[in-house]
C-alpha angles and dihedrals in degrees: 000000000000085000089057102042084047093063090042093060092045098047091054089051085056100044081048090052097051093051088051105118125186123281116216115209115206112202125207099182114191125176117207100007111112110191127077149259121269124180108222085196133060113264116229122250095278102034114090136167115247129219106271115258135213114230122271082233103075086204097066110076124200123059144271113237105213122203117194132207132199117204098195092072094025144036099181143353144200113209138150112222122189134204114228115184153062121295145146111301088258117043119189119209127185118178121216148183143240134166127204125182097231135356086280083088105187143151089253088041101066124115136173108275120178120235108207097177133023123174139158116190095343086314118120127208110252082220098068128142094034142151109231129167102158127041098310113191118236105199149122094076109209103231100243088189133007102274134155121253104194122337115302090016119092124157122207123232115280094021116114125233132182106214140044121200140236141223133150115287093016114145132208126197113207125196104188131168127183137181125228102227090201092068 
């Protein structure tokens, strides 16, 4: 009967295994911005918010905001996120990519996922379509109309730029898609 019971557990791990689909992990770094992330609209079945994380450098100080995917339940999304919180007068942000075989989302965990779009506010990263596995940069943004950044600092449509900037109640809409490389 142990025996049994043995290979059925085991039979169900495997099965498990099999159904486990990539996780995308979207990362909002921001150093010295201490609030957190909010989405102002639902999240699809499959997008979730993610605990806040100090830096791996001790001497940067502020948080990374992760967003994961999983691309079992979802391909692609379109939501508006928003900042809430205190933090230095100019806050960089530099959004970034990783990709993990299953929820277990380790070092030893992560595989090659392909990112087919990749926008913030109408802009879209100059770096979509692109293969990531480990924290791929998004940035530069391509300007998809004139806009200001941060005061004194406007781009033009069409021009790149590498950083977007933070304040408290900023929002951020994000129009993603991915592909599962195991279908």
């Amino acid at each position: 009967m142990k025996k049994l019971f043995s290979i059925g557990l085991v039979t169900l791990a495997f099965a498990a295994a099999l159904q486990a689909a990539p996780i995308v992990r979207i990362d909002f770094p921001c150093q010295n911005f201490w609030g957190q992330l909010t989405a102002v609209t639902e999240l699809p079945d499959g997008v979730w918010i993610g605990e806040r994380q100090g830096f791996y450098d001790k001497r940067k100080k502020g948080y990374t905001f992760p967003v994961f995917v999983d691309l079992a339940k979802v391909k692609s999304f379109d939501v508006t996120f928003k900042f809430v919180g205190q933090g230095a007068k100019v806050v960089r942000m530099m959004p970034a990519l990783t990709g993990y075989l299953t929820d277990a989302r380790t070092a030893e965990d992560q595989t090659e996922l392909k990112c087919t779009e990749f926008s913030i506010d109408g802009d879209a990263s100059a770096q979509a379509p692109c293969v990531f596995k480990n924290w791929k940069s998004m940035t530069p943004f391509v300007a998809a109309a004139e806009k200001e950044l941060k005061p004194g600092s406007v781009v033009k449509a069409g021009q790149k730029y590498w950083q977007l900037f933070v304040v408290d109640g900023k929002t951020i809409r994000v129009k993603a898609a991915f592909e599962n490389p195991l279908e």
